[in-house]
Coordinates of C-alpha atoms in Angstrom, one line a residue:
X1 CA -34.3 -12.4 30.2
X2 CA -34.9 -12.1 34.0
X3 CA -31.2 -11.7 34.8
X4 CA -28.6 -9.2 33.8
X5 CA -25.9 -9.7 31.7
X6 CA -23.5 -9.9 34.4
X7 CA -25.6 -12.6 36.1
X8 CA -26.5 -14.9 33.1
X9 CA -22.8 -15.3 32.6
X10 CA -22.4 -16.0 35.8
X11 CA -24.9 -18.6 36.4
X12 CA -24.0 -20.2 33.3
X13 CA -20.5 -20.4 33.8
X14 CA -21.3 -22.0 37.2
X15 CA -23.9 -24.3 35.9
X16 CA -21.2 -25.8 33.1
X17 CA -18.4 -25.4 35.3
X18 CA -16.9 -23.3 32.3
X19 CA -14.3 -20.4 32.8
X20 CA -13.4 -21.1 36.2
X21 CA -9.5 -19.6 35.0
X22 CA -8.4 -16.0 35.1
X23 CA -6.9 -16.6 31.6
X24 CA -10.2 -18.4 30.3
X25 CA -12.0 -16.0 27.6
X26 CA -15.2 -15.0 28.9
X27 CA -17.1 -12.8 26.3
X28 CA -16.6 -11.9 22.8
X29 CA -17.5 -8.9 21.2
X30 CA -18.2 -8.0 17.5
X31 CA -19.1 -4.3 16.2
X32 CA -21.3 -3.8 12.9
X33 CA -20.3 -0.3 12.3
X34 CA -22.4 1.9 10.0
X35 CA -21.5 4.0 6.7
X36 CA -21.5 7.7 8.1
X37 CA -23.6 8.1 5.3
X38 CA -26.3 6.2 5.7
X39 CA -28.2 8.3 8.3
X40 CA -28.5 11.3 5.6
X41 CA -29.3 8.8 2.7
X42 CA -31.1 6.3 4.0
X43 CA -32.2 7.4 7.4
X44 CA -30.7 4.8 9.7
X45 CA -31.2 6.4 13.8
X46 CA -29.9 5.0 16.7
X47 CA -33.4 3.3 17.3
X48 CA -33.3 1.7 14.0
X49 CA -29.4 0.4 14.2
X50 CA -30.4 -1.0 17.7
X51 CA -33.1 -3.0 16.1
X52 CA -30.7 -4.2 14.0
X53 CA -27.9 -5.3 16.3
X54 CA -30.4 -7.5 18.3
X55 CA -32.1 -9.0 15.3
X56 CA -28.4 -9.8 14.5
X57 CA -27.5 -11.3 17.8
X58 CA -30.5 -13.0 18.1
X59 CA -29.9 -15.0 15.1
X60 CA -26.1 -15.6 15.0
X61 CA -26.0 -16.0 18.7
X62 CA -28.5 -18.2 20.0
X63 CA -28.3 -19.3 23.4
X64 CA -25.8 -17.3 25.0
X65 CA -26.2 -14.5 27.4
X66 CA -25.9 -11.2 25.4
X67 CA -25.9 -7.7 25.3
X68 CA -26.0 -5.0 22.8
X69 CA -25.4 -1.2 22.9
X70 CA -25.6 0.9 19.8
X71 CA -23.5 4.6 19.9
X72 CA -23.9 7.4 17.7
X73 CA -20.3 8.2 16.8
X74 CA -16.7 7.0 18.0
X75 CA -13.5 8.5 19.0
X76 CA -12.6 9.8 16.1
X77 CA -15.4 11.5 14.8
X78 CA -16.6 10.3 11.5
X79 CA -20.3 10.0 12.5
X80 CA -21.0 6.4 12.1
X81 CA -23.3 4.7 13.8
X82 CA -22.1 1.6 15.5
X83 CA -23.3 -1.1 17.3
X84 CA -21.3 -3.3 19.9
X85 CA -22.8 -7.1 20.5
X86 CA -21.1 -8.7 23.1
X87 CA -22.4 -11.8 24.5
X88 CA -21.1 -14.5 27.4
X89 CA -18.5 -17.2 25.6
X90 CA -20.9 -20.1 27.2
X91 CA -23.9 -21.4 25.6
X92 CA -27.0 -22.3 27.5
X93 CA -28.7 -24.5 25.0
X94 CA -28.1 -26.6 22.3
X95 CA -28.8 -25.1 18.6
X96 CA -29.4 -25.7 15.4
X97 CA -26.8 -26.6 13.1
X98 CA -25.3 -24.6 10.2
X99 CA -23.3 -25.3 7.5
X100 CA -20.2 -23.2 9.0
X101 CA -20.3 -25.1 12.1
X102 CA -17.8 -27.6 11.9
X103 CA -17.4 -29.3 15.3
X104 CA -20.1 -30.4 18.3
X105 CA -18.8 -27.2 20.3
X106 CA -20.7 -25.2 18.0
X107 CA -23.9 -25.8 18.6
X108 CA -23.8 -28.1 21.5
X109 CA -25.1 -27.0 25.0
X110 CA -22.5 -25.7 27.8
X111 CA -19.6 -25.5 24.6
X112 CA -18.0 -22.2 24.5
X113 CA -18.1 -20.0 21.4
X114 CA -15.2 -20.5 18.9
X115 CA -14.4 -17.3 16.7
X116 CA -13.4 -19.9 13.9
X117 CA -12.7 -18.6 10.0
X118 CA -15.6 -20.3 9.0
X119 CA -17.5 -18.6 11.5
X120 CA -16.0 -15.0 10.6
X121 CA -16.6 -15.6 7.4
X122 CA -20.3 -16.7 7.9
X123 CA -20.6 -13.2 10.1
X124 CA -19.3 -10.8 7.2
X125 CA -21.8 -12.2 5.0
X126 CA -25.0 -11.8 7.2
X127 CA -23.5 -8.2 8.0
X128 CA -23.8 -7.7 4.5
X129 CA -26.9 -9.2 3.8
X130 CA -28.2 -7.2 6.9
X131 CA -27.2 -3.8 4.8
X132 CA -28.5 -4.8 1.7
X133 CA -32.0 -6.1 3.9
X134 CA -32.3 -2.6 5.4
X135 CA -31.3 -0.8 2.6
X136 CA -28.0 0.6 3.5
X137 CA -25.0 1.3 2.2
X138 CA -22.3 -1.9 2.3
X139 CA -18.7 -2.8 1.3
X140 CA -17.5 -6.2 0.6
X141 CA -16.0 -7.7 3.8
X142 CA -15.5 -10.9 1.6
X143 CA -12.4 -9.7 0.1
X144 CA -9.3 -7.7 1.0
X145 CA -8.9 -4.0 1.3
X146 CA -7.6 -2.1 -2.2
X147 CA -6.1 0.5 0.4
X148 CA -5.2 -1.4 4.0
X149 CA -4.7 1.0 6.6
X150 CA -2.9 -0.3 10.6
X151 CA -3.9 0.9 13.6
X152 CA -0.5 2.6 14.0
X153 CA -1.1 4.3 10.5
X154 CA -4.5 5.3 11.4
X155 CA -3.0 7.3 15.0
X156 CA 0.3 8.5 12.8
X157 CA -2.0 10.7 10.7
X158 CA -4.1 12.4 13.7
X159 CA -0.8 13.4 15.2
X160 CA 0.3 14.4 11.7
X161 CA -2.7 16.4 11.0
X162 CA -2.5 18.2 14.6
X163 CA 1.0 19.2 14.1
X164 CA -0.1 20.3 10.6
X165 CA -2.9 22.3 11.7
X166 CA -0.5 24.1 14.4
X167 CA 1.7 24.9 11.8
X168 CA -0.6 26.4 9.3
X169 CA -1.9 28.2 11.9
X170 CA 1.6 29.9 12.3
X171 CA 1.3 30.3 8.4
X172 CA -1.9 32.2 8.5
X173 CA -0.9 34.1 10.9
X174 CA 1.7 35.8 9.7
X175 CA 0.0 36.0 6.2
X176 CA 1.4 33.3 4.6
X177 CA -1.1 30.6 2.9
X178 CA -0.3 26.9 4.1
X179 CA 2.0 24.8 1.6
X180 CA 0.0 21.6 2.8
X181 CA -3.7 21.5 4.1
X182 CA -4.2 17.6 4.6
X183 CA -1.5 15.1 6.8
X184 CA -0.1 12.3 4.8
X185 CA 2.1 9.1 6.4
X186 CA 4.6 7.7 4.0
X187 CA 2.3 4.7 3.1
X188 CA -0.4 7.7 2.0
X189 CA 2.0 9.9 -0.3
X190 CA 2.9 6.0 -1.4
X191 CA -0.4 5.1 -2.4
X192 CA -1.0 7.9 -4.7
X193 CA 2.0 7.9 -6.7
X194 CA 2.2 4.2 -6.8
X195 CA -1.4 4.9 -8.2
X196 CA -0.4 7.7 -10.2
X197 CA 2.1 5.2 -12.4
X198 CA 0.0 2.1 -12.4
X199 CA -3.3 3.0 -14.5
X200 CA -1.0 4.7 -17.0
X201 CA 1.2 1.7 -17.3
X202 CA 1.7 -1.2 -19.9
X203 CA 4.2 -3.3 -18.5
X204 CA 5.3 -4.0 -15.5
X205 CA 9.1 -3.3 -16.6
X206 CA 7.5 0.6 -17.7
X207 CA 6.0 0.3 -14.3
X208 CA 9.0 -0.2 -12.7
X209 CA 10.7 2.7 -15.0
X210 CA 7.7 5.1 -14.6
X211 CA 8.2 5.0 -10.8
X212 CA 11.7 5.6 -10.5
X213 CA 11.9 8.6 -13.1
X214 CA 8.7 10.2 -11.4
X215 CA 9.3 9.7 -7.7
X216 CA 12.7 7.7 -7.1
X217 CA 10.5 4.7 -6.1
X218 CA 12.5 1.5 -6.7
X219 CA 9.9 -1.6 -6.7
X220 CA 11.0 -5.5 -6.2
X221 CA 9.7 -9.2 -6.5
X222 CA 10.6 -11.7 -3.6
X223 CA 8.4 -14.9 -3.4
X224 CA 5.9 -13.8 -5.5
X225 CA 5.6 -10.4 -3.3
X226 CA 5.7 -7.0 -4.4
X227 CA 7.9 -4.5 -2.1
X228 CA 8.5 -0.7 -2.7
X229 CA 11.3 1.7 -1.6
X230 CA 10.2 5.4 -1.3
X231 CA 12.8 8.0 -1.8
X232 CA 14.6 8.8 1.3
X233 CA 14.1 5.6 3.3
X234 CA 16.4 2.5 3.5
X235 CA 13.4 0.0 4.1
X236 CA 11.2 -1.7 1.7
X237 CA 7.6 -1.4 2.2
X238 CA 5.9 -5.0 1.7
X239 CA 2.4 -4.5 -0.9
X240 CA 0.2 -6.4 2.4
X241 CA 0.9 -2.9 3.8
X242 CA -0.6 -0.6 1.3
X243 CA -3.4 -2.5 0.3
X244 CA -4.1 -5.5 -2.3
X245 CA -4.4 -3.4 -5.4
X246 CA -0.4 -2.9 -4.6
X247 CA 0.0 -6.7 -4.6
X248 CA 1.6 -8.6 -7.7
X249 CA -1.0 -10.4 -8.6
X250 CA -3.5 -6.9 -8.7
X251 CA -0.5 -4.8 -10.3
X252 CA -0.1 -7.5 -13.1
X253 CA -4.0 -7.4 -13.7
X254 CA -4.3 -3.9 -13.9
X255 CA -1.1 -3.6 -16.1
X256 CA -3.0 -6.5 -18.3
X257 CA -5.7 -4.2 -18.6
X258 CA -3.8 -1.2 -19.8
X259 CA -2.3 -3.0 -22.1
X260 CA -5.1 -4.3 -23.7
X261 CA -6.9 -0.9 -24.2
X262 CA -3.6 0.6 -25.6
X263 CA -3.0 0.5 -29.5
X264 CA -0.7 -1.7 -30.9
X265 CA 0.9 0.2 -33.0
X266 CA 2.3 2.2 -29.8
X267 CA 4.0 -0.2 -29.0
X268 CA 8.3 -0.6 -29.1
X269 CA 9.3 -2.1 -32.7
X270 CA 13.0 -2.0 -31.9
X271 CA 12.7 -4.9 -28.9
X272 CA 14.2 -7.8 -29.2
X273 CA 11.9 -11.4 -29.0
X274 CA 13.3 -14.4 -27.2
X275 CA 13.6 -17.9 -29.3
X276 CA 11.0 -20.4 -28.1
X277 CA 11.9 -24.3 -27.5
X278 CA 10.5 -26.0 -30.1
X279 CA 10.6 -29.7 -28.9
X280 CA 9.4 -28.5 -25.4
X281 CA 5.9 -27.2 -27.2
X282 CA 5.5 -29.9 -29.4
X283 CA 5.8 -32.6 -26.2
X284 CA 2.6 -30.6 -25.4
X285 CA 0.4 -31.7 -28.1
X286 CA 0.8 -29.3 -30.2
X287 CA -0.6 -29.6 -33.9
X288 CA 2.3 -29.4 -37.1
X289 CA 0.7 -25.9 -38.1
X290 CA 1.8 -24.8 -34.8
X291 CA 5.4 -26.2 -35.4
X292 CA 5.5 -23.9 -38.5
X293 CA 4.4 -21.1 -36.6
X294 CA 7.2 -21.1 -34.2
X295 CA 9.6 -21.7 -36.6
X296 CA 9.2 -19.1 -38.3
X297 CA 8.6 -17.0 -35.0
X298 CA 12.3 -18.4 -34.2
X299 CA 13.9 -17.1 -37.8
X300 CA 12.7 -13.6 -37.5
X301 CA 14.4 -13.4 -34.0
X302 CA 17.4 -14.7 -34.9
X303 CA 17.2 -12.3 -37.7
X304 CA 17.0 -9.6 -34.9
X305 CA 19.3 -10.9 -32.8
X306 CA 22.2 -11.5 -35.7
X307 CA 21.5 -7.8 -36.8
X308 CA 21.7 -6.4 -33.3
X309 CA 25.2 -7.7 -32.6
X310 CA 26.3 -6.7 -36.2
X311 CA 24.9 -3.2 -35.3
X312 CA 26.8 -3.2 -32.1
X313 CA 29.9 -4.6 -33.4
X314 CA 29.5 -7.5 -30.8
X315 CA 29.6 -10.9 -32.9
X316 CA 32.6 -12.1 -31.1
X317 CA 31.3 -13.8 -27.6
X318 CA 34.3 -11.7 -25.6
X319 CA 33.5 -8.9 -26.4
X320 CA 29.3 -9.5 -26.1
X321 CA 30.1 -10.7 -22.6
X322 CA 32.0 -7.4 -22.0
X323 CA 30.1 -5.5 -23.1
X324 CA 27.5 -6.8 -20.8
X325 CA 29.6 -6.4 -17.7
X326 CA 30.1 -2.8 -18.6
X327 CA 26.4 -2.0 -19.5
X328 CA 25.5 -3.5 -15.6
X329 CA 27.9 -1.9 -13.9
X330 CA 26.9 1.7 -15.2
X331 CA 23.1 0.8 -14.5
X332 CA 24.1 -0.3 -11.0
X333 CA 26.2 3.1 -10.6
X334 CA 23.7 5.3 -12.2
X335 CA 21.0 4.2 -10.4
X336 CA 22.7 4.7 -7.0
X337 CA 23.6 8.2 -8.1
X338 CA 19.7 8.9 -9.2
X339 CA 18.3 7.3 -5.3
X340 CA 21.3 9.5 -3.5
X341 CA 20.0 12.8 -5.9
X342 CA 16.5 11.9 -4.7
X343 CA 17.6 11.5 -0.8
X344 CA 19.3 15.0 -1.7
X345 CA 16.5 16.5 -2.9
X346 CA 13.8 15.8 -0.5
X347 CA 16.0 16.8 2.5
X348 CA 16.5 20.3 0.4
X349 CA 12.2 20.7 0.4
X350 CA 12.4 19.8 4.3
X351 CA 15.3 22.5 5.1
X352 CA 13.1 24.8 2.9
X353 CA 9.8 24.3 4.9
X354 CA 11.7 24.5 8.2
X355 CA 13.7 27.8 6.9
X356 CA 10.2 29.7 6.1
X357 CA 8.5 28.7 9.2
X358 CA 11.0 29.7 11.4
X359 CA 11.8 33.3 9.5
X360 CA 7.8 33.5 9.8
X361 CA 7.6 32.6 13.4
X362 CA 10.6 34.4 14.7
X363 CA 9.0 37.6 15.7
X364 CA 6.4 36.1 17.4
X365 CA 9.2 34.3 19.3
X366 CA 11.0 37.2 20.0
X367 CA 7.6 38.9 21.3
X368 CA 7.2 36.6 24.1
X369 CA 10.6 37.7 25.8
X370 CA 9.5 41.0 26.5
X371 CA 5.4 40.0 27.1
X372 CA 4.0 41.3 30.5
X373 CA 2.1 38.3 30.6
X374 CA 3.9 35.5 29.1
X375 CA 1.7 32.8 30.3
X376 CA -1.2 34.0 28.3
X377 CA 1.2 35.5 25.4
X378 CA 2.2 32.0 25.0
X379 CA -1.3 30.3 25.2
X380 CA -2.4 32.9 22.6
X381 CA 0.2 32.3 19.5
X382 CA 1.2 28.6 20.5
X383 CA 1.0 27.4 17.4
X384 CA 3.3 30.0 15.8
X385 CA 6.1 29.3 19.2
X386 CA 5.7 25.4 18.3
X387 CA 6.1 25.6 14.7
X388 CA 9.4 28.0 15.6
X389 CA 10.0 25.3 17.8
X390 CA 9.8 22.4 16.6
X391 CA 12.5 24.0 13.3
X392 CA 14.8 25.6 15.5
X393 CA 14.8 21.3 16.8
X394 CA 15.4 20.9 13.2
X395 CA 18.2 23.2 12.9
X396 CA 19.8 21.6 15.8
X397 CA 19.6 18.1 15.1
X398 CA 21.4 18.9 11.5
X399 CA 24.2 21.1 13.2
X400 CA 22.6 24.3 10.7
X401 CA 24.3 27.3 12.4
X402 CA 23.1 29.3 9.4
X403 CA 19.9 29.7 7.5
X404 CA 20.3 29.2 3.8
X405 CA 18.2 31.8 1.6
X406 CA 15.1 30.1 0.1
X407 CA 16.7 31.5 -3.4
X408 CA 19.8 29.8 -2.6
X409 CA 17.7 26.3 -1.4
X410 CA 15.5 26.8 -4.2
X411 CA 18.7 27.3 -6.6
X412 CA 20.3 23.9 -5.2
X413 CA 17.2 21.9 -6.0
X414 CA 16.9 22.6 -9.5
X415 CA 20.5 21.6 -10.1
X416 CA 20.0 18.0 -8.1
X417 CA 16.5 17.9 -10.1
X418 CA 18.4 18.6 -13.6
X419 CA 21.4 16.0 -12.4
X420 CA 18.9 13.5 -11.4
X421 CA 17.5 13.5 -14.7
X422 CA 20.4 13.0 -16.1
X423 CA 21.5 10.5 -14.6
X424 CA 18.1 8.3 -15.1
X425 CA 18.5 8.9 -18.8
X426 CA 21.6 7.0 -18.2
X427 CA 20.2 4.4 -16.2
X428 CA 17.3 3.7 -18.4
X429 CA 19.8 3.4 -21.5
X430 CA 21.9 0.9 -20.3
X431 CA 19.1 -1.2 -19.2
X432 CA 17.4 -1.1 -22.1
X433 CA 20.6 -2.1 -24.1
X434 CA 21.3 -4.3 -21.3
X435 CA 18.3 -6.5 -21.2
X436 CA 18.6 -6.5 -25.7
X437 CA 21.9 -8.1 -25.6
X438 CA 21.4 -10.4 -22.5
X439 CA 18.6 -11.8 -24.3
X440 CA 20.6 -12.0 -27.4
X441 CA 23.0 -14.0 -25.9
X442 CA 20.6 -16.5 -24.4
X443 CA 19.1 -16.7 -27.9
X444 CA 22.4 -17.0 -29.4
X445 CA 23.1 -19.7 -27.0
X446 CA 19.7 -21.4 -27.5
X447 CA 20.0 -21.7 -31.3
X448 CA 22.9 -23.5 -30.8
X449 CA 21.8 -25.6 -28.5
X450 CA 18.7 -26.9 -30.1
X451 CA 21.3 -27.1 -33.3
X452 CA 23.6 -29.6 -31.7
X453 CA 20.3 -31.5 -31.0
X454 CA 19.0 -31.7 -34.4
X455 CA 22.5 -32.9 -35.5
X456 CA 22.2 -35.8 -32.4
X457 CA 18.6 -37.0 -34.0
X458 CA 20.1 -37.4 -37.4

């Protein structure tokens, strides 16, 4: 137009008497960043992304004041192209309708612009029409993230990777190969071996099992959320924080899945099936051939049921119920001694990473005291001084007066690995055994149940 940016907003805030408050939102911005990718593949240049922004604002935007700048890279240096639109919240003119506009302040003149969901949503999809248009790579910006990183995540891994990089640095020089090349946050090393477990999967109870033996991951369901516990921590970790292929309903899906590609005949013959109400099916609408069916479902696990408890000598009710009682309170107590062998054992691999830097490092250190110039001594192997640093900190905070031997660490982890898997072989017993006679006694209990009923209808 003939004004600047600066100006237009100006006069048209004037002209509608429209953000006359310090606390009144004047602008908006939106960024349509780029896949690094497609200036190689598909040969998308600054000039060509800057086309796009403004054919962009020009249609999604119409009449307000606007502006658009198109960079070649951000902060953080992955090499996408990206293209800030920000335009003045005050419209100048009245525009056409669309179907996401819901109210007269969205396309009437001198309304201000209303980030609405509707109108978020109706963005996402000309962003990705816009891609697909110009032949460029796209995600979905429909639907959730499968991996949902948070801006304090995102910041927790560049410091993570710096102080990694020092440290290797202290490695390499003095000979020593790095243990670890690439930083991971909690929620990363989470990710994977939740991962890891859930493609291989069938259930979600051998879900549950898998990452507990492998990784000393306990997972729970509140509200129809998932949550996980990594070794080590006392906190759950809510599945809106990983990423939605960590929610319930994606878990069960991909469990589903697994379970349909498996064979059947790998499946557990020894389990024990739950007795189906009858009279609650048949209230349904369910035909008489499917009365017969369950019936005779209901026979066979009673037969199972009746055999289990002769097996285990547990026919009389006392003695089922105590049985029980014992049975949960050795899963409760072995599974607190597996999670406390796990909090063991990763606190063992930290003392050993801190024990080898600092024994690597220490010569260096030692170097510096008698440097002529310890300024640039210093500025020379600071990597090595902060990795001696930062475990001699270590050392300190956990009152270690005396470095263990790595053979001695080393010795020490093995025996927590070989107890730990002791005692999970413990805990996965008794709940299996648990969970068979707790469901015999509620089929016990149901058979009898739906006996006293029959005897009322006669």
């Amino acid at each position: 137009g003939d004004f600047s940016f600066a100006t237009a907003c100006l006069l048209a805030n004037r002209k509608y008497g429209k953000n006359t408050q310090r606390d009144d939102i004047k602008s908006h911005q939106y960024i349509i960043s780029f896949d690094p990718r497609d200036a190689a593949d598909n040969g998308l240049t600054m000039e060509k992304a800057q086309a796009l922004g403004l054919k962009f604002c020009s249609e999604n935007f119409p009449g307000h004041p606007a502006i658009v700048c198109t960079h070649p890279d951000g902060h953080n240096h992955s090499g996408n192209i990206h293209v800030h639109i920000v335009i003045g919240s005050t419209r100048t003119r009245e525009v056409e309708r669309k179907p996401y506009m819901q109210k007269p302040r969205d396309w009437r003149e001198g309304m201000k612009h209303s980030s609405t969901a509707q109108t978020m949503r109706h963005l996402r999809v000309e962003v990705m029409e816009l891609c697909e248009g110009a032949g460029l790579y796209q995600i979905d910006l429909l639907n959730g993230s499968k991996e949902r990183v948070s801006e304090a995540e995102y910041w927790a891994r560049r410091r993570g990777q710096q102080k990694l990089d020092l440290a290797n640095a202290a490695f390499a020089a003095a000979g020593q190969p790095p243990q670890q090349k690439k930083f991971e946050t909690v929620k990363d090393i989470l990710r994977k071996q939740i991962s890891s477990v859930l493609y291989r999967a069938t259930s979600f109870e051998d879900f549950s099992d898998r990452l507990l033996q492998q990784y000393g991951i306990a997972v729970k369901e509140s509200r129809g959320r998932l949550s996980y516990l990594p070794s080590g921590r006392t906190k759950f970790i809510r599945a809106k924080h990983l990423g939605d292929k960590f929610d319930k309903a994606a878990v069960l899906a991909t469990l589903q899945a697994n379970a349909e590609r498996k064979p059947k005949s790998q499946f557990k013959q020894d389990t024990i099936g739950k007795l189906i109400d009858i009279q609650s099916k048949m209230t349904e609408g369910k035909g008489i051939g499917y009365q017969r069916w369950l019936t005779k479902h209901n026979l066979k696990v009673m037969a199972q049921t009746v055999k289990l408890l002769q097996e285990k000598g547990l026919t009389d009710e006392d003695a089922l119920n105590q049985r029980i009682t014992e049975l949960e309170t050795k899963y409760h107590d072995s599974l607190a001694v597996v999670k406390d062998l796990e909090g063991r054992m990763k606190a063992n691999k930290e003392l050993r990473y801190q024990v080898a830097a600092y024994t690597s490092t220490k010569n260096i250190t030692q170097q510096l005291k008698t440097a002529k110039r310890p300024a640039a001594f210093e500025e020379q192997h600071r990597a090595e001084l902060t990795a001696y640093r930062v475990a001699a900190a270590y050392f300190k905070a956990n009152n270690t007066t005396k470095l263990p031997s790595p053979k001695k660490l080393e010795a020490e982890y093995a025996q927590l690995a070989s107890e730990k898997a002791k005692f999970y072989e413990q805990y996965k017993e008794s709940k299996e055994e648990l969970l068979k006679l707790k469901t015999a006694k509620q089929n016990v209990a149901s058979f009898f149940r739906e006996e006293e009923q029959t005897q009322q209808e006669r």
